[in-house]
Short mmCIF file of C-alpha atoms and ligand atoms in Angstrom, two decimals:
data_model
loop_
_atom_site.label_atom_id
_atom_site.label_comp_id
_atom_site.label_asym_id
_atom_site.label_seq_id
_atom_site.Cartn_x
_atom_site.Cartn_y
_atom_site.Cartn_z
CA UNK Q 1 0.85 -4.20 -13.07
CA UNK Q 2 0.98 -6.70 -10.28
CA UNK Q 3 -1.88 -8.74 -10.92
CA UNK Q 4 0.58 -12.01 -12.28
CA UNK Q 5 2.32 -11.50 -9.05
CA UNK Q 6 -1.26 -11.42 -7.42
CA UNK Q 7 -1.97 -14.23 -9.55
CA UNK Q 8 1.45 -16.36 -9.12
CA UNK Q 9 0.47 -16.21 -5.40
CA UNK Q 10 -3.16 -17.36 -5.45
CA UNK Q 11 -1.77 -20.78 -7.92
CA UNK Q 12 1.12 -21.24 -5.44
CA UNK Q 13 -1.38 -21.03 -1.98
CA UNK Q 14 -3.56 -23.68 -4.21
CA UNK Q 15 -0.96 -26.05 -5.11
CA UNK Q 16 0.13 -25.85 -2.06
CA UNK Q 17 -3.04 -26.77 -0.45
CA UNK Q 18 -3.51 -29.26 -3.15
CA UNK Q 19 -0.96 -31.26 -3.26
CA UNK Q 20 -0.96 -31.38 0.99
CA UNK Q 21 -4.63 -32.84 0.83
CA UNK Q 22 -3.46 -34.75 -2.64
CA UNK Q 23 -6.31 -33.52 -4.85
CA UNK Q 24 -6.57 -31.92 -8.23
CA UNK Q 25 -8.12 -28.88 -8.24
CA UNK Q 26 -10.64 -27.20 -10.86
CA UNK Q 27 -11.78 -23.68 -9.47
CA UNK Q 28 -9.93 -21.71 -7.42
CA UNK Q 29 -12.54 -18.85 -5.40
CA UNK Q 30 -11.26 -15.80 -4.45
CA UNK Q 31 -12.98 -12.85 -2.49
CA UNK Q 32 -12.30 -9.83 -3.96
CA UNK Q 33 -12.86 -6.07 -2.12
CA UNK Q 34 -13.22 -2.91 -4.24
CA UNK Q 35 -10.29 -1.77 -2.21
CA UNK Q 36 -7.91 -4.63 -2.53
CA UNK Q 37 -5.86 -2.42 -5.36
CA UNK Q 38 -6.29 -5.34 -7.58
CA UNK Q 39 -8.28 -5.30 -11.14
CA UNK Q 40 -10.32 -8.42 -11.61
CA UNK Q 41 -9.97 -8.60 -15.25
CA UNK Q 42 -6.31 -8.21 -15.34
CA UNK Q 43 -6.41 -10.72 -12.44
CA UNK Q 44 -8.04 -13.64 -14.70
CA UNK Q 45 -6.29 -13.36 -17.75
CA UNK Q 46 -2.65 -13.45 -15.20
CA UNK Q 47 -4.45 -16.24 -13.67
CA UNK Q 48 -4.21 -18.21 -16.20
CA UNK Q 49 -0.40 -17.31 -17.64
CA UNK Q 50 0.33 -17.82 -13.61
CA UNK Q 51 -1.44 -21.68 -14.33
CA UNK Q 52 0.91 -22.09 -17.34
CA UNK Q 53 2.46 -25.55 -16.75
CA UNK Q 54 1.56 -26.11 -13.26
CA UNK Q 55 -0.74 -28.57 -12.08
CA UNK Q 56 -3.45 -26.30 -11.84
CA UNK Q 57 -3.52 -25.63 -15.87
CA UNK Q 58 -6.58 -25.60 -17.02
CA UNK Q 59 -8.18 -24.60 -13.42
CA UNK Q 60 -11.06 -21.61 -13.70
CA UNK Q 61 -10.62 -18.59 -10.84
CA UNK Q 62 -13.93 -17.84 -9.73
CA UNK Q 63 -14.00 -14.07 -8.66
CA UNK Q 64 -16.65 -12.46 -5.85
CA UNK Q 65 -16.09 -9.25 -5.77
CA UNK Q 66 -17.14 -7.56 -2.08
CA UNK Q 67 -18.25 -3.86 -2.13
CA UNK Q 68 -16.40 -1.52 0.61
CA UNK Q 69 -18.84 -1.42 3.88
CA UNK Q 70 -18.17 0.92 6.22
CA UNK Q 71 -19.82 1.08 9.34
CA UNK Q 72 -21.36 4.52 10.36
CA UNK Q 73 -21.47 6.35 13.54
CA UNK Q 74 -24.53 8.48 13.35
CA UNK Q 75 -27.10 5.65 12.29
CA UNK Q 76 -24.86 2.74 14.18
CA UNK Q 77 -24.97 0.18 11.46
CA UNK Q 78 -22.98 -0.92 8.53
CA UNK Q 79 -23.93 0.49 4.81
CA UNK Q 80 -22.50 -0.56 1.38
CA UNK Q 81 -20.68 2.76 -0.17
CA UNK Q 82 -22.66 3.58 -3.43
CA UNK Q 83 -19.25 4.60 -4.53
CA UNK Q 84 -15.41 3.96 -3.53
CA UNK Q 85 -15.17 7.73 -4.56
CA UNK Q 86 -17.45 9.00 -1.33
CA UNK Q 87 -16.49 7.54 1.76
CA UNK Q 88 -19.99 8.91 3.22
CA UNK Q 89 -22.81 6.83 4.35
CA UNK Q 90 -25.26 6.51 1.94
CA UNK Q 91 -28.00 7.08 4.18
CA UNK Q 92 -27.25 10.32 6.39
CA UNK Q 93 -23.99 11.38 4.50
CA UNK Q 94 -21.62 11.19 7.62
CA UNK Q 95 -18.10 11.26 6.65
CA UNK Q 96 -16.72 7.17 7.83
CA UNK Q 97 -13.47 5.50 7.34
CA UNK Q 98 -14.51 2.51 9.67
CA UNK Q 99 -13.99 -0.14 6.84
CA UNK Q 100 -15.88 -3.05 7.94
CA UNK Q 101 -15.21 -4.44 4.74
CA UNK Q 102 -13.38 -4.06 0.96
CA UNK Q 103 -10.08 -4.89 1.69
CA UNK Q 104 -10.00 -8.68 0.92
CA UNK Q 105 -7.95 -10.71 -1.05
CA UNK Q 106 -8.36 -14.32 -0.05
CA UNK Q 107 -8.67 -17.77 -1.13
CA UNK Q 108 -12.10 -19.13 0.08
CA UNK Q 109 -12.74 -22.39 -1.39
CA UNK Q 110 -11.24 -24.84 -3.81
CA UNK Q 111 -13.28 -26.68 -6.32
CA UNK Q 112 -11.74 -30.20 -6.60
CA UNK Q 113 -11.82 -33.11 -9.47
CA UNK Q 114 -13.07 -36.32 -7.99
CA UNK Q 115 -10.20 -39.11 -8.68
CA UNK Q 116 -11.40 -41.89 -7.69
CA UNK Q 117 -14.25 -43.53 -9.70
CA UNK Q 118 -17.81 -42.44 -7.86
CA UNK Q 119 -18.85 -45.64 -6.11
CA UNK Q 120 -22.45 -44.87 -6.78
CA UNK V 1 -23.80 -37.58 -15.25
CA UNK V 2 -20.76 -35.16 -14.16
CA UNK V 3 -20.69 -35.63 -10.47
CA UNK V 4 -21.12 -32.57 -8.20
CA UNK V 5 -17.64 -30.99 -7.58
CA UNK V 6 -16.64 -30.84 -4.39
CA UNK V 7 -15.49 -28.18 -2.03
CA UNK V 8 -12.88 -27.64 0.20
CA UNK V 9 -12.96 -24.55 2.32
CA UNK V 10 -9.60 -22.63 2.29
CA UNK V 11 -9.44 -19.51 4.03
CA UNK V 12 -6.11 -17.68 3.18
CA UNK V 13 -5.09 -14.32 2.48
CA UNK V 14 -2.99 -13.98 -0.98
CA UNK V 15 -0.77 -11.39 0.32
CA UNK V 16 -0.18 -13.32 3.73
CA UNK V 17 3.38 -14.05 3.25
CA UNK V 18 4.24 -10.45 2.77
CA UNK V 19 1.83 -9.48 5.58
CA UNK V 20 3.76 -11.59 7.80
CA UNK V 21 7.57 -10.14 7.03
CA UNK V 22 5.83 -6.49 7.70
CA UNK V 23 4.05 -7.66 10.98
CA UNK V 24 7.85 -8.84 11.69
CA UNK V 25 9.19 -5.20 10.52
CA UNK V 26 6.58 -3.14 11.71
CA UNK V 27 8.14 -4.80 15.48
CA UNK V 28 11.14 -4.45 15.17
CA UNK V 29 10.96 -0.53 14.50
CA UNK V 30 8.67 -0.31 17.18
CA UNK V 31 11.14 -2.13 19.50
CA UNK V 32 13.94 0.29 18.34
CA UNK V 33 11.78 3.40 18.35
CA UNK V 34 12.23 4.47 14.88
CA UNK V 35 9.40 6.17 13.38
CA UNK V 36 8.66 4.52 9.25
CA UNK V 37 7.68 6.56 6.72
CA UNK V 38 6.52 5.57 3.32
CA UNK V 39 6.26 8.10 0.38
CA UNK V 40 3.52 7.15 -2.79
CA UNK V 41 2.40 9.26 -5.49
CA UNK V 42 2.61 9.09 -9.47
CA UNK V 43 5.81 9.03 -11.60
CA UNK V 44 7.44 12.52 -11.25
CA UNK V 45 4.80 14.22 -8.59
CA UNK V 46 8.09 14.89 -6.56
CA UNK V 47 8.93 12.28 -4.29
CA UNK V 48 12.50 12.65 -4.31
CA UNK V 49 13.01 16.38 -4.42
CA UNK V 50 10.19 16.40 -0.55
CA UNK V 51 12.32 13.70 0.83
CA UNK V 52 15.71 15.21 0.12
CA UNK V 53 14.16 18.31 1.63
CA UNK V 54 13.13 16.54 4.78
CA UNK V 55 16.62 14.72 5.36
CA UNK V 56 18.28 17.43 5.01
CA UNK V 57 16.14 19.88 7.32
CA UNK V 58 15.80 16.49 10.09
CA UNK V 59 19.18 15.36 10.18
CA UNK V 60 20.86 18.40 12.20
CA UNK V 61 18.37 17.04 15.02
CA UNK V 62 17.69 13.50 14.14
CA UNK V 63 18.92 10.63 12.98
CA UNK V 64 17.77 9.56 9.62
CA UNK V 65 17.59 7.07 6.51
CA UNK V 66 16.49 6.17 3.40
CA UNK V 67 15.21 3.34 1.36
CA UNK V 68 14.42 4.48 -2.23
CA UNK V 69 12.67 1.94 -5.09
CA UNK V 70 13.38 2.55 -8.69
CA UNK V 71 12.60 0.47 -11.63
CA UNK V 72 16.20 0.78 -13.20
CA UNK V 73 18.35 3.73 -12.27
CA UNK V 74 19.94 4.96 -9.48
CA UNK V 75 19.52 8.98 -9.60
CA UNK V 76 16.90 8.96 -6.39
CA UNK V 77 19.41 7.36 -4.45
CA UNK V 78 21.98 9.81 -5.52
CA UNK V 79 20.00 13.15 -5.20
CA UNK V 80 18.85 11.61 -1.54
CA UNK V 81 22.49 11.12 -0.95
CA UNK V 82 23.01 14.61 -1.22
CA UNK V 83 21.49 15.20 2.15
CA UNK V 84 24.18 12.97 4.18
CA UNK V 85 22.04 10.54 5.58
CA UNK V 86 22.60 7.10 4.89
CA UNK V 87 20.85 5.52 1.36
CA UNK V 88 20.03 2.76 0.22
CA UNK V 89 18.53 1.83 -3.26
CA UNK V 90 16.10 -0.67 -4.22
CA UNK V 91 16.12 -1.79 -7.93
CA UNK V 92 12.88 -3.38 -8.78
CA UNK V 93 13.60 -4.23 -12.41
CA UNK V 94 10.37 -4.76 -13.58
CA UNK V 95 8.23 -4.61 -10.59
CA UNK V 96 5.93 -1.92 -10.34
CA UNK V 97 5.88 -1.33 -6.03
CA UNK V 98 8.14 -2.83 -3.02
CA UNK V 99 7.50 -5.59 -1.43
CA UNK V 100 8.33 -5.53 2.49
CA UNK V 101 10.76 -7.93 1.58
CA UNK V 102 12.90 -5.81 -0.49
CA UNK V 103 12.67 -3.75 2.43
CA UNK V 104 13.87 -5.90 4.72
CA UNK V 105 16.73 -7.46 2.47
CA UNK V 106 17.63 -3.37 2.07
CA UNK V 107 18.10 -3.27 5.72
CA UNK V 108 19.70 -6.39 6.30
CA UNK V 109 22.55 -6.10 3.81
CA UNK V 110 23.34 -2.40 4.71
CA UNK V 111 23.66 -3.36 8.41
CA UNK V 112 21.71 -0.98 9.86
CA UNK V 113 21.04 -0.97 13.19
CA UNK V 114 17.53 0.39 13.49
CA UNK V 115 18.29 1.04 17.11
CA UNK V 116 20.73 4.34 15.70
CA UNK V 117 17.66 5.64 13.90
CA UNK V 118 15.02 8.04 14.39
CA UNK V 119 13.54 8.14 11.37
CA UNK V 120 13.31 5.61 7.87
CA UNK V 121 11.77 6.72 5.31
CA UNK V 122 11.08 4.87 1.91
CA UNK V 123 10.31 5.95 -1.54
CA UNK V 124 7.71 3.59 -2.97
CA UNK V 125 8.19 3.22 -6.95
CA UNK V 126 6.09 6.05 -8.51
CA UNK V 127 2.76 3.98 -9.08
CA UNK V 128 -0.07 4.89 -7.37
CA UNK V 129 -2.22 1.84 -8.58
CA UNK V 130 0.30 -1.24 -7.33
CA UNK V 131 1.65 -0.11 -4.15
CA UNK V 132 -1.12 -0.13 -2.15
CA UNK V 133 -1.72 -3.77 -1.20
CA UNK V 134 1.34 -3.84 0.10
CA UNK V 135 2.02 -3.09 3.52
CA UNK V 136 5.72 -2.50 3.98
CA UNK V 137 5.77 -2.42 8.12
CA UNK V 138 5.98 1.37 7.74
CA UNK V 139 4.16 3.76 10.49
CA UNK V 140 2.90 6.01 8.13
CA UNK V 141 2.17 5.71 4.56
CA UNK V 142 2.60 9.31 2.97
CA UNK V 143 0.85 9.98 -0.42
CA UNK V 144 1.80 12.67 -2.52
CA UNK V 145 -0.02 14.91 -5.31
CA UNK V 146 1.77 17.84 -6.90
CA UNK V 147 -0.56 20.51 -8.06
CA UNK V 148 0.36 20.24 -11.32
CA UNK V 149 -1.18 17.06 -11.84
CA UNK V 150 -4.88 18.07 -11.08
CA UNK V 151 -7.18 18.14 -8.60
CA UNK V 152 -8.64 14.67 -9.15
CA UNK V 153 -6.14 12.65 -8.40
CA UNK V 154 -8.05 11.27 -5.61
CA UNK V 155 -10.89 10.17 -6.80
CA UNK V 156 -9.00 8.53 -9.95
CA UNK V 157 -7.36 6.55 -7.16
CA UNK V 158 -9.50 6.19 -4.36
CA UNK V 159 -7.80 3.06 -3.48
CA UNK V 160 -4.31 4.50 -2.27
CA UNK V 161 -5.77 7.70 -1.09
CA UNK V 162 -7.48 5.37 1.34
CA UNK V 163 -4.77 3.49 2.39
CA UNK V 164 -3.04 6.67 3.03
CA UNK V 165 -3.04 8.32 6.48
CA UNK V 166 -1.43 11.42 5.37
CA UNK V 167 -1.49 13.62 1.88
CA UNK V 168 1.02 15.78 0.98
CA UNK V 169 0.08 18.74 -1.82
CA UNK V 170 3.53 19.68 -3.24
CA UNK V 171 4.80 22.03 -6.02
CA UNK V 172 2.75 24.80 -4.32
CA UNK V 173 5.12 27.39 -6.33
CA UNK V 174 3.28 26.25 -9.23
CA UNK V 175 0.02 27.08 -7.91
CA UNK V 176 -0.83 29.65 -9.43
CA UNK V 177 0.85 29.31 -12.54
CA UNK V 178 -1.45 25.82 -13.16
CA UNK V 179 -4.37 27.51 -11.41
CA UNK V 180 -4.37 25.20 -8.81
CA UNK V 181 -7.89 24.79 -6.59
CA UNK V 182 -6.79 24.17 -3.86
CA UNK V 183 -9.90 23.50 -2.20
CA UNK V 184 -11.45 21.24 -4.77
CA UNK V 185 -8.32 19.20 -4.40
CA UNK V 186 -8.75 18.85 -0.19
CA UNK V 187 -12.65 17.76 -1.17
CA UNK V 188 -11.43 15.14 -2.95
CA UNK V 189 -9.17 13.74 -0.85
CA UNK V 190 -11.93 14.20 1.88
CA UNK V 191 -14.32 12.53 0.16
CA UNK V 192 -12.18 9.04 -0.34
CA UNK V 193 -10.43 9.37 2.98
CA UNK V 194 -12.22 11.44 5.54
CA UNK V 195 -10.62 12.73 7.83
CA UNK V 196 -6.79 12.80 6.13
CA UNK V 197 -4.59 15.72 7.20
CA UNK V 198 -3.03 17.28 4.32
CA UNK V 199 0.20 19.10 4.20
CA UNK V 200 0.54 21.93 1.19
CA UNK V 201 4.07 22.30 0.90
CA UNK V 202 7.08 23.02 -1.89
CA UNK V 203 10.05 21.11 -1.41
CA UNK V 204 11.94 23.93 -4.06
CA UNK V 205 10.98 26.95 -1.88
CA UNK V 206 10.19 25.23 1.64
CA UNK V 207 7.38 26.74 2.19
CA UNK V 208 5.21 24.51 4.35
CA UNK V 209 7.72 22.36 4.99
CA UNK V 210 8.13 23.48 8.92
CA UNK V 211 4.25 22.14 9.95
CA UNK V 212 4.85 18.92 8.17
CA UNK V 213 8.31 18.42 10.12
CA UNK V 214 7.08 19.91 13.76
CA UNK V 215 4.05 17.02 12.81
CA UNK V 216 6.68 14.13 12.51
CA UNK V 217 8.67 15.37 15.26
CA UNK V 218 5.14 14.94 17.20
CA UNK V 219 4.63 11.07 16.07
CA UNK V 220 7.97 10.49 17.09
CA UNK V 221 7.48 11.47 20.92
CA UNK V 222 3.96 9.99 20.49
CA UNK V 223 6.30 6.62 19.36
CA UNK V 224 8.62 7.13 22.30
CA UNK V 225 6.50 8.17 25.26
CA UNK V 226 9.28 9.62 27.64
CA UNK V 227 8.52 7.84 30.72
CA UNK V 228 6.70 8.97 33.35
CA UNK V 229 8.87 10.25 36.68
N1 LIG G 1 8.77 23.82 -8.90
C1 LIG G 1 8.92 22.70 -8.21
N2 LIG G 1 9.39 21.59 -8.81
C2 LIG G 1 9.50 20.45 -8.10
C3 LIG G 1 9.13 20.38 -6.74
N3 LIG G 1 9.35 19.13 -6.29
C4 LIG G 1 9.84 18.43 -7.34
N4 LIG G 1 9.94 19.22 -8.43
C5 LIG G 1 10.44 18.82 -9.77
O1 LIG G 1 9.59 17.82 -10.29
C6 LIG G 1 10.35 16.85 -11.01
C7 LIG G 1 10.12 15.45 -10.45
O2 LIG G 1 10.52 15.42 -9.11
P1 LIG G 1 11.03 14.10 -8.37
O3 LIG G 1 11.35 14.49 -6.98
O4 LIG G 1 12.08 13.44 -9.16
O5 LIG G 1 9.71 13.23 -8.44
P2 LIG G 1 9.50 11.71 -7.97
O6 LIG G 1 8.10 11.60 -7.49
O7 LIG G 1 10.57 11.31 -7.04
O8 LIG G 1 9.66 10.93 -9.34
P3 LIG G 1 9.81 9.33 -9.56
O9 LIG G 1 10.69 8.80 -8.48
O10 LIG G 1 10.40 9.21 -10.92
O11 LIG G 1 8.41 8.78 -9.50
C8 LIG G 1 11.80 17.29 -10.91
O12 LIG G 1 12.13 18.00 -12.06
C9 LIG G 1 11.80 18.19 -9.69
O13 LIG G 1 12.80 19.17 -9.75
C10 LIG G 1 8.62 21.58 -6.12
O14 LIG G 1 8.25 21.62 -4.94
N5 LIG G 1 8.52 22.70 -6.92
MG1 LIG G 2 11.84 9.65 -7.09
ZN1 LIG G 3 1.66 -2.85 -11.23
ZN1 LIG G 4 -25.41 7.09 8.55
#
């Protein structure tokens, strides 16, 4: 299992960017691909051991997990697989390992608390 | 009323850091002209025994080494050692794949000097879930199935049979004593990686084992284009 390393990283890259713009973060969003290698459920409940007394404790992840697209030669456009078990386009059945997309694993956004006292 | 949360736009890869230490390896073997090799399969599919087999046939003609990861023990590195070439181990303790890190720590302390090398190869922990967001600089990433083990493999892990560029059926002794299908297990691996050549090979017998060494022998020269007179 390397999801709590997975997971040690993405609260690391956040504190990091925290702490640089001095902010306290709440939600940490993370694009997921179906062919990252990573599970998402074993990623949230590392995420928050990973948390475990850091300033992020407490913070939600907020998972979007991207289908693989791959981009097929016959009809020249770019299909979601039906299935990471048939690396065929859905819509003429050529063979395709163009991956256009599925391989992500990235930090998108961070959802930060507002410190200072709204002024409206 | 709780006041809209705000949000900052990011942008970062979580495996950066080790992308960035295999962009770094990945150019230094190019600049030396030694041709990486990583092996991947399941606990036992017979990692060890194919890469003992392939040092020993390469090294009357090439120059070779190996990086092996293993949870705890050392009895890869010492069955690898048996061929000659130089070994290394990697003990992971309790992780479950190498890092390119580890791999570049392994190189570092056993001083070697990549420029003496033809070929590296390195034995991934047996795992076929963890390893493969992790690219280790290598050239090639090898993945192994042993016909004993079934002829879904791939589609149980699509993931790492897609991140593979070569397959490697091994135990082909056996395959008739399992009642291997040979051809339902080269769908499979078609269907989540079109395209993949596949070696059937047995690293007890050596049967096979000449086409998969005349193909690195190939990649090689294709590495080291001899230059033009
Ligand atoms: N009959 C036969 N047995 C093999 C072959 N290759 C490996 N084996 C046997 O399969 C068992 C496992 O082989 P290893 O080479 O240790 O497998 P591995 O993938 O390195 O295992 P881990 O490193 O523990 O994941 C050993 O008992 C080997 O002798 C083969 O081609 N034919
Ligand atoms: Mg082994
Ligand atoms: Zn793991
Ligand atoms: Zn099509």
């Amino acid at each position: 299992m390397h999801e709590l390393s997975i997971a040690m990283s993405i609260v690391e890259l956040a504190e990091e960017e925290a702490s640089r713009r001095g902010v306290q973060i709440e939600a940490v969003h993370l694009k997921l691909g179906a062919l990252a290698g990573v599970v998402k459920d074993a990623l949230l409940s590392c995420y928050e051991m990973a948390c475990d007394e850091t300033p992020l404790q407490g913070s939600r992840l907020i998972i979007e997990e991207l289908p693989v697209i791959i981009f097929c030669t016959t009809c020249q456009a770019q299909h979601p697989l039906n299935s990471i078990q048939l690396f065929c386009c859905p819509k003429c059945g050529t063979p395709s390992d163009l991956i256009v997309q599925g391989k992500e694993l990235e930090v998108v956004a961070l959802e930060i608390k507002e410190c200072a006292p709204n002024p409206a | 009323m709780r006041p809209e949360p705000r949000l900052i736009e990011v942008r970062k890869n979580v495996l950066k850091q080790n992308d960035i230490v295999a962009r770094t390896l990945r150019d230094s073997f190019h600049a030396a002209g030694v041709f990486v090799v990583s092996l991947v399969s399941s606990p036992g599919s017979g990692k060890t025994a194919f890469l003992e087999k392939t040092l020993t046939l390469l090294r009357p003609n090439y120059r070779v080494a190996a990086l092996v990861g293993d949870l705890a023990t050392e009895n890869d590195a010492l069955r690898l050692a048996r061929s000659h070439a130089p070994v290394k181990q990697i003990t992971t303790g309790t992780l479950c794949h190498l890092e390119a890190a580890m791999v570049q720590n392994a190189i570092q302390e056993e001083h070697w000097d990549l420029n003496q090398l033809d070929f590296l190869f390195i034995e991934n922990v047996g795992n076929l879930v963890c390893p493969s967001s992790y690219d280790l600089g290598e050239d090639l990433r090898l993945v192994l199935i042993s016909v004993t083990e079934g002829e879904d493999k791939p589609l149980k892990y699509p993931t790492i049979f897609n991140s593979a560029d070569v397959a490697v059926v091994t135990k082909m002794d056996l395959a008739a004593a399992v009642e291997f299908d040979s051809q339902t297990a080269h769908k499979n691996i078609q269907a989540v990686r079109p395209g993949m050549q596949v070696f059937k090979l047995s690293a007890k017998t050596g049967e096979g084992m000449q086409n998969f060494l005349n193909f690195l022998s190939k990649r090689l020269q294709e590495l080291r284009p001899t230059p033009v007179t």
